[in-house]
Amino acid sequence: MADSKPNTKGLYIKTYGCQMNVYDSERMKDVLKPLGYAPVDSPEAADLVVLNTCHIREKATEKVFSELGRLREMKQEAGGTLRIAVAGCVAQAEGDEIMRREPAVDMVVGPQSYHRLPEMIAKLARKTGDILETDFAAEEKFDALPKTREIDGASAFLSIQEGCDKFCTFCVVPYTRGAEFSRNTDAIVAEARELARQGVREIVLLGQNVNAWHGAAPAHDVRGGEWGLGALIRHIAQIGGVERIRYTTSHPRDMADDLIDAHRDVEQLAPFMHLPVQHGSDRILKAMNRQHTASEYLRIIERVRAARTDIAFASDFIVGFPGESDVDFEATLQLVRGVGFAQAYSFKYSPRPGTPAAGMQLQVEEHVKDERLARLQALLNEQAQAFNDATIGRKVDVLFSRAGRRAGQALGYSPYMQSVHVDGGAHLTGCMALIEIVGATMTSLKGRLVTATAEVMA
Ligand code: 5AD
Ligand code: SF4
């Protein structure tokens, strides 16, 4: 297009949904770089626009189709030269439908196939028609991705596990992301080393069921056998330069003792755990096929707190699952009161085509869902505010991973995953620094620099 340089092409990726998608978008940039694609700030400046989509709730899917409508017009105005690709979970679940409904789309690529983008683009250039690539081949994908990564900031995602075999009855993930797959231990460790070498200080291990990760112990481990996430975290913590480790998202069924112990033993492991429970009623948990009860969940929380007293918990909740009564909903509020969450995501149940819950009797009326969601969110917001207020006056290590939005402001994260703003702290970007917390809202903290504990990244 007009403003792209002769041999570089503009790439605009719009990412929806979870952190797995954020990671995948970063890796798509790495895959497309050798072809001359460089990121641009707007779709207007792009030669290729990729929508990396989310299928988890109906609203997320609708957004994709309306964005495609806008892109179609843009493509027409550009005389048809703009290429449009749809990636991610909507691509996986509704690939044929997208091709049929939106002829402006050139490529549809599922979450396990984006390493094939270069070959798909080449085929397009030879005009062999629209291209759909939605195989499940996670192993092949990871092998094919470039070993080096483009890093912007002191924190980086590292995908270690994909897919899900849990089949919660409301969820599309097992269908869109495929079966549980654990990446090879050596490949993960090599990627972690490479990130540390590039100056990354925080590694966030990612997976749909990240604590289901397991892999063969590397050759140097004389005990051999199989590693779980706890062992992997202990190993990554030994890599020089890795100051903080986080992981997300976990399932209560996979909360192994060794992982809990790692929270006690590994200094760099952040005292924060995102452990979705979804509901507080055993009847609903059963209908959701969560494979745990409310009291089993509470017992895990207790054990983790015993290992690391200051740990902060986050969770996901669904209100209005089919058959949910007032009494069931009260049980969710009860569970929330019992735990005290630092953060939470809560959603109205959204029937997803092809999932068992979509066909269940006793779907809950929309206005009831609205009322319950408002009550739950009021309680969760109260807890988030209380948690943040409790940090006022404390000094915490903040990792300033990226520049803040406002001029001169630094934005970082506390060990408990609270976002922390420091005015006049732009020079802190890339640093871990000791910050005194002087103010709190429900969603963020305001801090003042006490001391920088590490040099500013070049
Ligand atoms: N309706 C509402 N929320 C859902 N989630 C997953 N599927 C649905 C659905 N059909 C929520 C769950 C999950 C989070 C990522 O999205 O709480 O943990
Ligand atoms: Fe979906 Fe349940 Fe798997 Fe999480 S554990 S991805 S909610 S099926």
Tab-separated table of C-alpha atoms and ligand atoms in Angstrom:
chain	number	residue	atom	x	y	z
A	1	MET	CA	0.000	0.000	0.000
A	2	ALA	CA	0.944	3.638	-0.373
A	3	ASP	CA	2.908	4.080	2.829
A	4	SER	CA	4.739	0.771	3.008
A	5	LYS	CA	8.409	0.738	2.055
A	6	PRO	CA	9.439	-1.206	-1.103
A	7	ASN	CA	10.393	-4.512	0.542
A	8	THR	CA	8.504	-4.295	3.785
A	9	LYS	CA	4.847	-5.000	4.112
A	10	GLY	CA	2.600	-3.712	6.833
A	11	LEU	CA	1.138	-6.256	9.254
A	12	TYR	CA	-1.713	-5.418	11.598
A	13	ILE	CA	-2.842	-8.075	14.069
A	14	LYS	CA	-5.903	-7.483	16.200
A	15	THR	CA	-6.081	-9.816	19.159
A	16	TYR	CA	-9.241	-10.851	20.973
A	17	GLY	CA	-9.658	-13.046	24.036
A	18	CYS	CA	-7.157	-14.752	26.268
A	19	GLN	CA	-3.414	-14.598	26.842
A	20	MET	CA	-2.879	-17.660	24.658
A	21	ASN	CA	-4.069	-15.499	21.784
A	22	VAL	CA	-1.709	-12.688	22.812
A	23	TYR	CA	1.158	-15.190	22.694
A	24	ASP	CA	0.001	-16.589	19.340
A	25	SER	CA	-0.177	-13.067	17.877
A	26	GLU	CA	3.415	-12.407	18.957
A	27	ARG	CA	4.502	-15.666	17.338
A	28	MET	CA	2.617	-14.852	14.119
A	29	LYS	CA	4.702	-11.680	13.909
A	30	ASP	CA	7.848	-13.826	14.306
A	31	VAL	CA	6.653	-16.221	11.572
A	32	LEU	CA	5.845	-13.406	9.144
A	33	LYS	CA	8.963	-11.319	9.768
A	34	PRO	CA	11.184	-13.256	7.332
A	35	LEU	CA	8.608	-12.526	4.618
A	36	GLY	CA	9.138	-8.801	5.137
A	37	TYR	CA	6.075	-8.140	7.291
A	38	ALA	CA	6.585	-5.478	9.952
A	39	PRO	CA	3.934	-4.417	12.481
A	40	VAL	CA	2.012	-1.194	11.741
A	41	ASP	CA	-0.310	0.743	14.041
A	42	SER	CA	-3.539	0.644	12.046
A	43	PRO	CA	-5.324	-1.589	9.552
A	44	GLU	CA	-5.258	1.315	7.062
A	45	ALA	CA	-1.460	1.127	6.945
A	46	ALA	CA	-1.418	-2.654	6.537
A	47	ASP	CA	-0.984	-5.020	3.600
A	48	LEU	CA	-2.103	-7.919	5.760
A	49	VAL	CA	-4.636	-7.745	8.587
A	50	VAL	CA	-4.973	-10.723	10.901
A	51	LEU	CA	-7.899	-11.005	13.309
A	52	ASN	CA	-6.845	-13.401	16.041
A	53	THR	CA	-10.246	-14.357	17.348
A	54	CYS	CA	-11.999	-15.674	20.446
A	55	HIS	CA	-15.011	-17.996	20.422
A	56	ILE	CA	-15.570	-18.355	24.150
A	57	ARG	CA	-18.767	-16.309	24.381
A	58	GLU	CA	-21.275	-15.211	21.781
A	59	LYS	CA	-20.342	-11.539	22.132
A	60	ALA	CA	-16.694	-12.265	21.323
A	61	THR	CA	-17.709	-14.015	18.098
A	62	GLU	CA	-20.113	-11.235	17.049
A	63	LYS	CA	-17.312	-8.682	17.368
A	64	VAL	CA	-15.281	-10.608	14.799
A	65	PHE	CA	-18.031	-10.552	12.185
A	66	SER	CA	-18.648	-6.826	12.627
A	67	GLU	CA	-14.905	-6.109	12.376
A	68	LEU	CA	-14.804	-8.177	9.168
A	69	GLY	CA	-17.554	-5.977	7.729
A	70	ARG	CA	-15.399	-2.888	8.330
A	71	LEU	CA	-12.337	-4.574	6.827
A	72	ARG	CA	-14.322	-5.589	3.732
A	73	GLU	CA	-15.058	-1.900	3.042
A	74	MET	CA	-11.434	-1.003	3.633
A	75	LYS	CA	-10.355	-3.712	1.218
A	76	GLN	CA	-12.732	-2.412	-1.459
A	77	GLU	CA	-11.384	1.119	-0.997
A	78	ALA	CA	-7.829	-0.201	-1.311
A	79	GLY	CA	-8.733	-1.769	-4.659
A	80	GLY	CA	-8.664	-5.294	-3.257
A	81	THR	CA	-4.945	-5.371	-2.429
A	82	LEU	CA	-5.424	-5.755	1.326
A	83	ARG	CA	-5.138	-9.352	2.513
A	84	ILE	CA	-7.390	-10.449	5.369
A	85	ALA	CA	-6.751	-13.475	7.554
A	86	VAL	CA	-8.902	-14.825	10.369
A	87	ALA	CA	-6.966	-16.784	12.985
A	88	GLY	CA	-7.740	-18.200	16.429
A	89	CYS	CA	-10.728	-20.039	17.806
A	90	VAL	CA	-13.497	-18.601	15.608
A	91	ALA	CA	-11.373	-19.644	12.629
A	92	GLN	CA	-11.150	-23.155	14.061
A	93	ALA	CA	-14.833	-23.473	14.921
A	94	GLU	CA	-16.465	-21.569	12.093
A	95	GLY	CA	-13.882	-21.575	9.300
A	96	ASP	CA	-16.259	-22.702	6.544
A	97	GLU	CA	-18.928	-20.289	7.739
A	98	ILE	CA	-16.479	-17.367	7.627
A	99	MET	CA	-15.394	-18.206	4.088
A	100	ARG	CA	-19.041	-18.414	3.027
A	101	ARG	CA	-20.285	-15.294	4.829
A	102	GLU	CA	-17.336	-13.025	4.212
A	103	PRO	CA	-15.786	-13.374	0.750
A	104	ALA	CA	-13.306	-10.591	1.578
A	105	VAL	CA	-11.461	-13.067	3.829
A	106	ASP	CA	-8.430	-14.596	2.083
A	107	MET	CA	-7.183	-16.993	4.724
A	108	VAL	CA	-8.594	-18.843	7.714
A	109	VAL	CA	-6.008	-20.312	10.030
A	110	GLY	CA	-6.654	-22.265	13.252
A	111	PRO	CA	-4.610	-21.887	16.446
A	112	GLN	CA	-2.478	-24.959	15.659
A	113	SER	CA	-1.726	-24.027	12.056
A	114	TYR	CA	-0.415	-20.467	12.026
A	115	HIS	CA	3.168	-21.616	11.444
A	116	ARG	CA	1.885	-22.377	7.923
A	117	LEU	CA	1.007	-18.726	7.247
A	118	PRO	CA	4.038	-18.175	4.967
A	119	GLU	CA	3.047	-21.078	2.715
A	120	MET	CA	-0.579	-19.934	2.751
A	121	ILE	CA	0.472	-16.436	1.696
A	122	ALA	CA	2.615	-17.877	-1.084
A	123	LYS	CA	-0.339	-19.933	-2.342
A	124	LEU	CA	-2.509	-16.821	-2.297
A	125	ALA	CA	0.057	-14.955	-4.336
A	126	ARG	CA	-0.198	-17.753	-6.913
A	127	LYS	CA	-3.972	-17.162	-6.814
A	128	THR	CA	-5.083	-20.643	-5.853
A	129	GLY	CA	-8.162	-19.267	-4.117
A	130	ASP	CA	-9.093	-18.836	-0.475
A	131	ILE	CA	-7.202	-20.940	1.980
A	132	LEU	CA	-8.423	-22.768	5.049
A	133	GLU	CA	-5.963	-24.371	7.457
A	134	THR	CA	-7.439	-25.758	10.656
A	135	ASP	CA	-5.561	-28.974	11.476
A	136	PHE	CA	-4.635	-29.884	15.041
A	137	ALA	CA	-0.869	-30.296	15.095
A	138	ALA	CA	0.465	-28.466	18.129
A	139	GLU	CA	3.773	-30.331	18.141
A	140	GLU	CA	4.475	-29.562	14.517
A	141	LYS	CA	3.604	-25.925	15.117
A	142	PHE	CA	6.027	-25.454	18.010
A	143	ASP	CA	8.814	-27.220	16.071
A	144	ALA	CA	8.223	-24.972	13.084
A	145	LEU	CA	8.143	-21.636	14.930
A	146	PRO	CA	11.290	-19.480	14.802
A	147	LYS	CA	13.598	-20.101	17.776
A	148	THR	CA	14.233	-16.411	18.333
A	149	ARG	CA	11.492	-14.076	19.400
A	150	GLU	CA	10.879	-10.381	19.047
A	151	ILE	CA	10.617	-9.142	22.636
A	152	ASP	CA	9.192	-5.802	23.675
A	153	GLY	CA	9.437	-5.363	27.387
A	154	ALA	CA	10.695	-7.097	30.488
A	155	SER	CA	7.873	-9.623	30.663
A	156	ALA	CA	7.167	-12.363	28.130
A	157	PHE	CA	4.639	-15.124	27.664
A	158	LEU	CA	5.897	-18.658	27.125
A	159	SER	CA	3.327	-21.164	25.919
A	160	ILE	CA	3.945	-24.590	27.482
A	161	GLN	CA	0.606	-26.356	27.184
A	162	GLU	CA	-2.346	-26.139	24.854
A	163	GLY	CA	-5.782	-27.558	24.538
A	164	CYS	CA	-8.138	-29.125	26.998
A	165	ASP	CA	-9.565	-32.581	27.744
A	166	LYS	CA	-11.804	-31.475	30.610
A	167	PHE	CA	-14.950	-30.848	28.557
A	168	CYS	CA	-16.752	-28.499	30.907
A	169	THR	CA	-20.231	-28.592	29.442
A	170	PHE	CA	-20.365	-24.833	28.736
A	171	CYS	CA	-16.993	-24.476	27.036
A	172	VAL	CA	-15.852	-24.509	23.409
A	173	VAL	CA	-12.128	-24.740	24.137
A	174	PRO	CA	-11.807	-28.549	23.842
A	175	TYR	CA	-13.331	-28.236	20.359
A	176	THR	CA	-11.411	-25.171	19.165
A	177	ARG	CA	-8.003	-25.795	20.728
A	178	GLY	CA	-8.031	-29.582	20.603
A	179	ALA	CA	-6.763	-32.177	23.074
A	180	GLU	CA	-4.355	-31.415	25.912
A	181	PHE	CA	-0.820	-31.155	24.653
A	182	SER	CA	2.313	-30.522	26.712
A	183	ARG	CA	5.285	-28.995	24.982
A	184	ASN	CA	8.604	-30.753	25.218
A	185	THR	CA	10.635	-29.866	28.356
A	186	ASP	CA	13.918	-29.118	26.570
A	187	ALA	CA	12.186	-26.838	24.051
A	188	ILE	CA	10.515	-24.880	26.869
A	189	VAL	CA	13.757	-24.517	28.816
A	190	ALA	CA	15.605	-23.409	25.669
A	191	GLU	CA	12.940	-20.769	24.992
A	192	ALA	CA	13.083	-19.567	28.622
A	193	ARG	CA	16.906	-19.263	28.385
A	194	GLU	CA	16.617	-17.324	25.144
A	195	LEU	CA	14.084	-14.948	26.716
A	196	ALA	CA	16.368	-14.366	29.726
A	197	ARG	CA	19.306	-13.764	27.376
A	198	GLN	CA	17.262	-11.070	25.649
A	199	GLY	CA	16.697	-9.305	28.980
A	200	VAL	CA	13.294	-10.674	29.934
A	201	ARG	CA	12.884	-10.634	33.725
A	202	GLU	CA	9.459	-12.151	34.084
A	203	ILE	CA	8.285	-15.317	32.356
A	204	VAL	CA	4.581	-16.079	32.276
A	205	LEU	CA	3.977	-19.766	31.548
A	206	LEU	CA	0.805	-20.170	29.549
A	207	GLY	CA	-1.656	-22.945	28.932
A	208	GLN	CA	-5.404	-23.531	28.818
A	209	ASN	CA	-4.748	-25.983	31.636
A	210	VAL	CA	-1.224	-24.940	32.432
A	211	ASN	CA	-0.962	-27.049	35.580
A	212	ALA	CA	-1.785	-30.171	33.539
A	213	TRP	CA	1.609	-29.699	31.903
A	214	HIS	CA	3.919	-32.705	32.223
A	215	GLY	CA	7.039	-33.703	30.395
A	216	ALA	CA	10.064	-35.997	30.455
A	217	ALA	CA	12.782	-34.810	32.829
A	218	PRO	CA	15.738	-33.445	30.846
A	219	ALA	CA	18.887	-35.587	30.495
A	220	HIS	CA	20.768	-33.706	33.257
A	221	ASP	CA	18.168	-34.713	35.878
A	222	VAL	CA	19.669	-37.943	37.200
A	223	ARG	CA	16.397	-38.883	38.886
A	224	GLY	CA	14.805	-38.997	35.419
A	225	GLY	CA	11.102	-39.713	35.146
A	226	GLU	CA	8.375	-37.218	34.538
A	227	TRP	CA	8.240	-33.570	35.524
A	228	GLY	CA	5.122	-31.627	36.460
A	229	LEU	CA	4.710	-27.869	36.477
A	230	GLY	CA	6.289	-27.542	39.947
A	231	ALA	CA	9.559	-29.144	38.756
A	232	LEU	CA	9.559	-27.038	35.598
A	233	ILE	CA	9.136	-23.846	37.635
A	234	ARG	CA	11.979	-24.838	39.977
A	235	HIS	CA	14.198	-25.351	36.941
A	236	ILE	CA	13.282	-22.102	35.179
A	237	ALA	CA	13.922	-20.241	38.446
A	238	GLN	CA	17.593	-21.310	38.161
A	239	ILE	CA	18.060	-19.491	34.867
A	240	GLY	CA	20.087	-16.342	35.515
A	241	GLY	CA	18.088	-13.141	35.101
A	242	VAL	CA	14.654	-14.678	35.696
A	243	GLU	CA	13.329	-12.584	38.562
A	244	ARG	CA	9.664	-13.477	38.444
A	245	ILE	CA	7.652	-16.468	37.237
A	246	ARG	CA	3.895	-16.670	36.838
A	247	TYR	CA	1.594	-19.236	35.271
A	248	THR	CA	-1.949	-19.150	34.012
A	249	THR	CA	-4.599	-20.661	33.832
A	250	SER	CA	-4.980	-23.577	36.192
A	251	HIS	CA	-7.638	-26.178	36.825
A	252	PRO	CA	-8.384	-27.321	40.400
A	253	ARG	CA	-8.138	-30.994	39.340
A	254	ASP	CA	-4.498	-30.576	38.359
A	255	MET	CA	-3.268	-28.783	41.479
A	256	ALA	CA	-0.438	-31.211	42.361
A	257	ASP	CA	1.352	-31.189	45.743
A	258	ASP	CA	4.664	-30.349	44.105
A	259	LEU	CA	3.202	-27.230	42.503
A	260	ILE	CA	1.786	-26.122	45.843
A	261	ASP	CA	5.195	-26.771	47.432
A	262	ALA	CA	6.847	-24.668	44.713
A	263	HIS	CA	4.849	-21.705	46.028
A	264	ARG	CA	6.566	-22.263	49.376
A	265	ASP	CA	10.072	-22.895	48.001
A	266	VAL	CA	10.613	-20.808	44.878
A	267	GLU	CA	11.314	-17.197	45.696
A	268	GLN	CA	10.676	-15.940	42.159
A	269	LEU	CA	7.270	-17.617	41.874
A	270	ALA	CA	4.742	-14.799	42.193
A	271	PRO	CA	2.296	-15.114	45.120
A	272	PHE	CA	-0.689	-15.023	42.808
A	273	MET	CA	-2.885	-17.807	41.505
A	274	HIS	CA	-5.632	-17.692	38.913
A	275	LEU	CA	-7.682	-20.756	39.774
A	276	PRO	CA	-11.137	-20.630	38.197
A	277	VAL	CA	-13.919	-22.271	40.197
A	278	GLN	CA	-16.833	-21.110	37.983
A	279	HIS	CA	-19.522	-21.800	40.593
A	280	GLY	CA	-20.195	-22.409	44.276
A	281	SER	CA	-23.007	-24.966	44.045
A	282	ASP	CA	-22.097	-28.662	43.835
A	283	ARG	CA	-25.211	-29.371	41.804
A	284	ILE	CA	-24.188	-26.846	39.167
A	285	LEU	CA	-20.514	-27.837	39.310
A	286	LYS	CA	-21.633	-31.375	38.502
A	287	ALA	CA	-23.813	-30.198	35.599
A	288	MET	CA	-20.844	-28.186	34.392
A	289	ASN	CA	-18.709	-31.365	34.541
A	290	ARG	CA	-16.081	-29.491	36.541
A	291	GLN	CA	-15.055	-32.702	38.318
A	292	HIS	CA	-14.642	-31.037	41.691
A	293	THR	CA	-16.923	-29.837	44.478
A	294	ALA	CA	-16.960	-26.454	46.184
A	295	SER	CA	-15.373	-27.875	49.320
A	296	GLU	CA	-12.605	-29.579	47.326
A	297	TYR	CA	-11.835	-26.180	45.822
A	298	LEU	CA	-11.805	-24.537	49.252
A	299	ARG	CA	-9.476	-27.236	50.531
A	300	ILE	CA	-6.996	-26.458	47.731
A	301	ILE	CA	-7.135	-22.762	48.622
A	302	GLU	CA	-6.400	-23.675	52.242
A	303	ARG	CA	-3.406	-25.833	51.278
A	304	VAL	CA	-1.958	-23.172	48.989
A	305	ARG	CA	-2.384	-20.538	51.710
A	306	ALA	CA	-0.589	-22.796	54.162
A	307	ALA	CA	2.340	-22.990	51.709
A	308	ARG	CA	2.416	-19.265	50.972
A	309	THR	CA	0.468	-17.132	53.422
A	310	ASP	CA	0.378	-13.925	51.368
A	311	ILE	CA	-0.866	-15.556	48.149
A	312	ALA	CA	-3.603	-13.702	46.248
A	313	PHE	CA	-6.325	-15.612	44.408
A	314	ALA	CA	-8.198	-14.835	41.233
A	315	SER	CA	-11.036	-16.794	39.676
A	316	ASP	CA	-13.576	-16.962	36.864
A	317	PHE	CA	-17.306	-17.252	37.525
A	318	ILE	CA	-20.350	-18.016	35.432
A	319	VAL	CA	-23.841	-16.941	36.481
A	320	GLY	CA	-27.048	-18.206	34.937
A	321	PHE	CA	-25.846	-21.682	33.936
A	322	PRO	CA	-28.906	-23.788	32.930
A	323	GLY	CA	-30.897	-24.846	35.984
A	324	GLU	CA	-29.200	-22.371	38.352
A	325	SER	CA	-31.663	-21.546	41.143
A	326	ASP	CA	-31.525	-18.696	43.661
A	327	VAL	CA	-30.136	-21.175	46.165
A	328	ASP	CA	-27.380	-22.253	43.758
A	329	PHE	CA	-26.477	-18.659	43.081
A	330	GLU	CA	-26.316	-17.924	46.817
A	331	ALA	CA	-23.767	-20.746	47.082
A	332	THR	CA	-21.517	-18.865	44.632
A	333	LEU	CA	-21.747	-15.723	46.775
A	334	GLN	CA	-21.013	-17.839	49.823
A	335	LEU	CA	-17.896	-19.320	48.250
A	336	VAL	CA	-16.673	-15.866	47.219
A	337	ARG	CA	-17.165	-14.582	50.778
A	338	GLY	CA	-15.269	-17.593	52.100
A	339	VAL	CA	-12.205	-17.121	49.884
A	340	GLY	CA	-11.788	-13.362	49.445
A	341	PHE	CA	-10.544	-12.867	45.874
A	342	ALA	CA	-8.024	-10.255	44.810
A	343	GLN	CA	-9.334	-10.279	41.230
A	344	ALA	CA	-12.042	-12.048	39.287
A	345	TYR	CA	-13.711	-12.347	35.924
A	346	SER	CA	-17.420	-13.020	35.924
A	347	PHE	CA	-19.672	-13.771	32.997
A	348	LYS	CA	-23.263	-14.436	32.136
A	349	TYR	CA	-23.630	-17.950	30.781
A	350	SER	CA	-23.624	-17.829	26.987
A	351	PRO	CA	-24.831	-20.960	25.142
A	352	ARG	CA	-22.174	-22.033	22.654
A	353	PRO	CA	-23.198	-24.120	19.636
A	354	GLY	CA	-22.074	-27.738	19.905
A	355	THR	CA	-21.546	-27.734	23.680
A	356	PRO	CA	-23.729	-29.980	25.901
A	357	ALA	CA	-25.007	-27.130	28.113
A	358	ALA	CA	-26.441	-25.271	25.110
A	359	GLY	CA	-29.055	-28.016	24.762
A	360	MET	CA	-29.893	-28.296	28.473
A	361	GLN	CA	-33.382	-27.623	29.843
A	362	LEU	CA	-34.111	-24.691	32.132
A	363	GLN	CA	-32.040	-22.011	30.454
A	364	VAL	CA	-32.013	-18.982	32.768
A	365	GLU	CA	-33.746	-15.817	31.621
A	366	GLU	CA	-31.554	-12.909	30.583
A	367	HIS	CA	-32.867	-10.470	33.196
A	368	VAL	CA	-32.166	-13.009	35.961
A	369	LYS	CA	-28.617	-13.429	34.642
A	370	ASP	CA	-28.230	-9.637	34.645
A	371	GLU	CA	-29.376	-9.308	38.251
A	372	ARG	CA	-27.152	-12.134	39.463
A	373	LEU	CA	-24.141	-10.842	37.595
A	374	ALA	CA	-24.606	-7.377	39.113
A	375	ARG	CA	-24.811	-8.823	42.638
A	376	LEU	CA	-21.783	-11.046	42.141
A	377	GLN	CA	-19.736	-8.251	40.604
A	378	ALA	CA	-20.623	-5.875	43.440
A	379	LEU	CA	-19.215	-8.394	45.914
A	380	LEU	CA	-16.114	-9.143	43.817
A	381	ASN	CA	-15.463	-5.426	43.320
A	382	GLU	CA	-15.698	-4.876	47.059
A	383	GLN	CA	-13.137	-7.610	47.594
A	384	ALA	CA	-10.808	-6.242	44.915
A	385	GLN	CA	-10.978	-2.788	46.473
A	386	ALA	CA	-10.324	-4.204	49.953
A	387	PHE	CA	-7.364	-6.199	48.666
A	388	ASN	CA	-5.856	-3.160	46.943
A	389	ASP	CA	-6.532	-0.884	49.940
A	390	ALA	CA	-4.625	-3.329	52.141
A	391	THR	CA	-1.458	-2.681	50.115
A	392	ILE	CA	-1.468	1.074	50.864
A	393	GLY	CA	1.590	1.929	52.935
A	394	ARG	CA	3.381	-1.313	51.956
A	395	LYS	CA	6.574	-1.485	49.912
A	396	VAL	CA	6.430	-4.025	47.083
A	397	ASP	CA	8.665	-5.094	44.208
A	398	VAL	CA	7.163	-3.816	40.994
A	399	LEU	CA	8.271	-5.008	37.581
A	400	PHE	CA	7.930	-2.172	35.107
A	401	SER	CA	7.445	-4.220	31.996
A	402	ARG	CA	6.281	-1.525	29.566
A	403	ALA	CA	5.898	2.257	29.325
A	404	GLY	CA	2.680	3.690	30.822
A	405	ARG	CA	0.029	5.393	28.688
A	406	ARG	CA	0.492	8.866	30.131
A	407	ALA	CA	3.695	10.813	29.410
A	408	GLY	CA	6.371	10.277	32.061
A	409	GLN	CA	4.338	7.567	33.784
A	410	ALA	CA	5.617	4.068	34.409
A	411	LEU	CA	3.284	1.075	34.535
A	412	GLY	CA	4.247	-2.126	36.271
A	413	TYR	CA	2.876	-5.077	38.189
A	414	SER	CA	3.155	-5.932	41.872
A	415	PRO	CA	3.887	-9.531	42.911
A	416	TYR	CA	0.109	-9.878	43.390
A	417	MET	CA	-0.646	-8.858	39.788
A	418	GLN	CA	-1.939	-5.417	40.699
A	419	SER	CA	-1.121	-2.773	38.125
A	420	VAL	CA	0.955	0.011	39.659
A	421	HIS	CA	1.389	3.520	38.221
A	422	VAL	CA	4.314	5.736	39.143
A	423	ASP	CA	4.313	9.329	37.925
A	424	GLY	CA	7.660	10.618	36.683
A	425	GLY	CA	8.976	7.058	36.557
A	426	ALA	CA	9.398	6.558	32.801
A	427	HIS	CA	13.089	5.662	33.340
A	428	LEU	CA	11.994	2.614	35.326
A	429	THR	CA	10.709	0.733	32.269
A	430	GLY	CA	12.439	-2.655	32.176
A	431	CYS	CA	13.345	-2.524	35.887
A	432	MET	CA	12.239	-4.231	39.034
A	433	ALA	CA	11.974	-1.516	41.685
A	434	LEU	CA	10.837	-1.218	45.280
A	435	ILE	CA	7.724	0.937	45.321
A	436	GLU	CA	5.757	2.341	48.215
A	437	ILE	CA	2.019	2.117	47.545
A	438	VAL	CA	0.323	5.438	48.244
A	439	GLY	CA	-3.114	5.034	46.664
A	440	ALA	CA	-5.532	2.372	45.449
A	441	THR	CA	-8.582	1.998	43.268
A	442	MET	CA	-10.452	-1.212	42.525
A	443	THR	CA	-8.268	-1.916	39.485
A	444	SER	CA	-4.884	-0.294	40.131
A	445	LEU	CA	-2.416	1.175	42.596
A	446	LYS	CA	-0.459	4.391	42.706
A	447	GLY	CA	3.118	4.157	43.905
A	448	ARG	CA	6.213	6.139	44.786
A	449	LEU	CA	9.763	4.999	44.057
A	450	VAL	CA	11.737	3.819	47.081
A	451	THR	CA	14.729	2.235	45.319
A	452	ALA	CA	15.518	0.677	41.966
A	453	THR	CA	16.888	-2.821	42.537
A	454	ALA	CA	18.128	-3.423	39.013
A	455	GLU	CA	19.654	-1.403	36.247
A	456	VAL	CA	17.482	0.075	33.513
A	457	MET	CA	17.454	-2.107	30.410
A	458	ALA	CA	19.359	-0.746	27.453
B	1	5AD	N1	-20.470	-18.703	28.841
B	1	5AD	C1	-19.983	-17.836	29.749
B	1	5AD	N2	-18.715	-17.863	30.171
B	1	5AD	C2	-17.907	-18.811	29.666
B	1	5AD	N3	-16.617	-19.095	29.896
B	1	5AD	C3	-16.270	-20.137	29.128
B	1	5AD	N4	-17.297	-20.542	28.392
B	1	5AD	C4	-18.340	-19.738	28.712
B	1	5AD	C5	-19.698	-19.670	28.308
B	1	5AD	N5	-20.206	-20.526	27.423
B	1	5AD	C6	-15.799	-18.371	30.873
B	1	5AD	C7	-15.291	-19.291	31.982
B	1	5AD	C8	-13.853	-19.462	31.637
B	1	5AD	C9	-13.531	-18.129	31.000
B	1	5AD	C10	-12.301	-18.095	30.170
B	1	5AD	O1	-14.663	-17.847	30.217
B	1	5AD	O2	-15.453	-18.652	33.220
B	1	5AD	O3	-13.038	-19.741	32.756
B	2	SF4	FE1	-12.993	-24.817	29.068
B	2	SF4	FE2	-13.261	-26.290	31.278
B	2	SF4	FE3	-11.195	-26.743	29.594
B	2	SF4	FE4	-11.238	-24.502	31.088
B	2	SF4	S1	-11.117	-26.635	31.862
B	2	SF4	S2	-10.741	-24.660	28.898
B	2	SF4	S3	-13.427	-24.032	31.149
B	2	SF4	S4	-13.363	-27.062	29.153
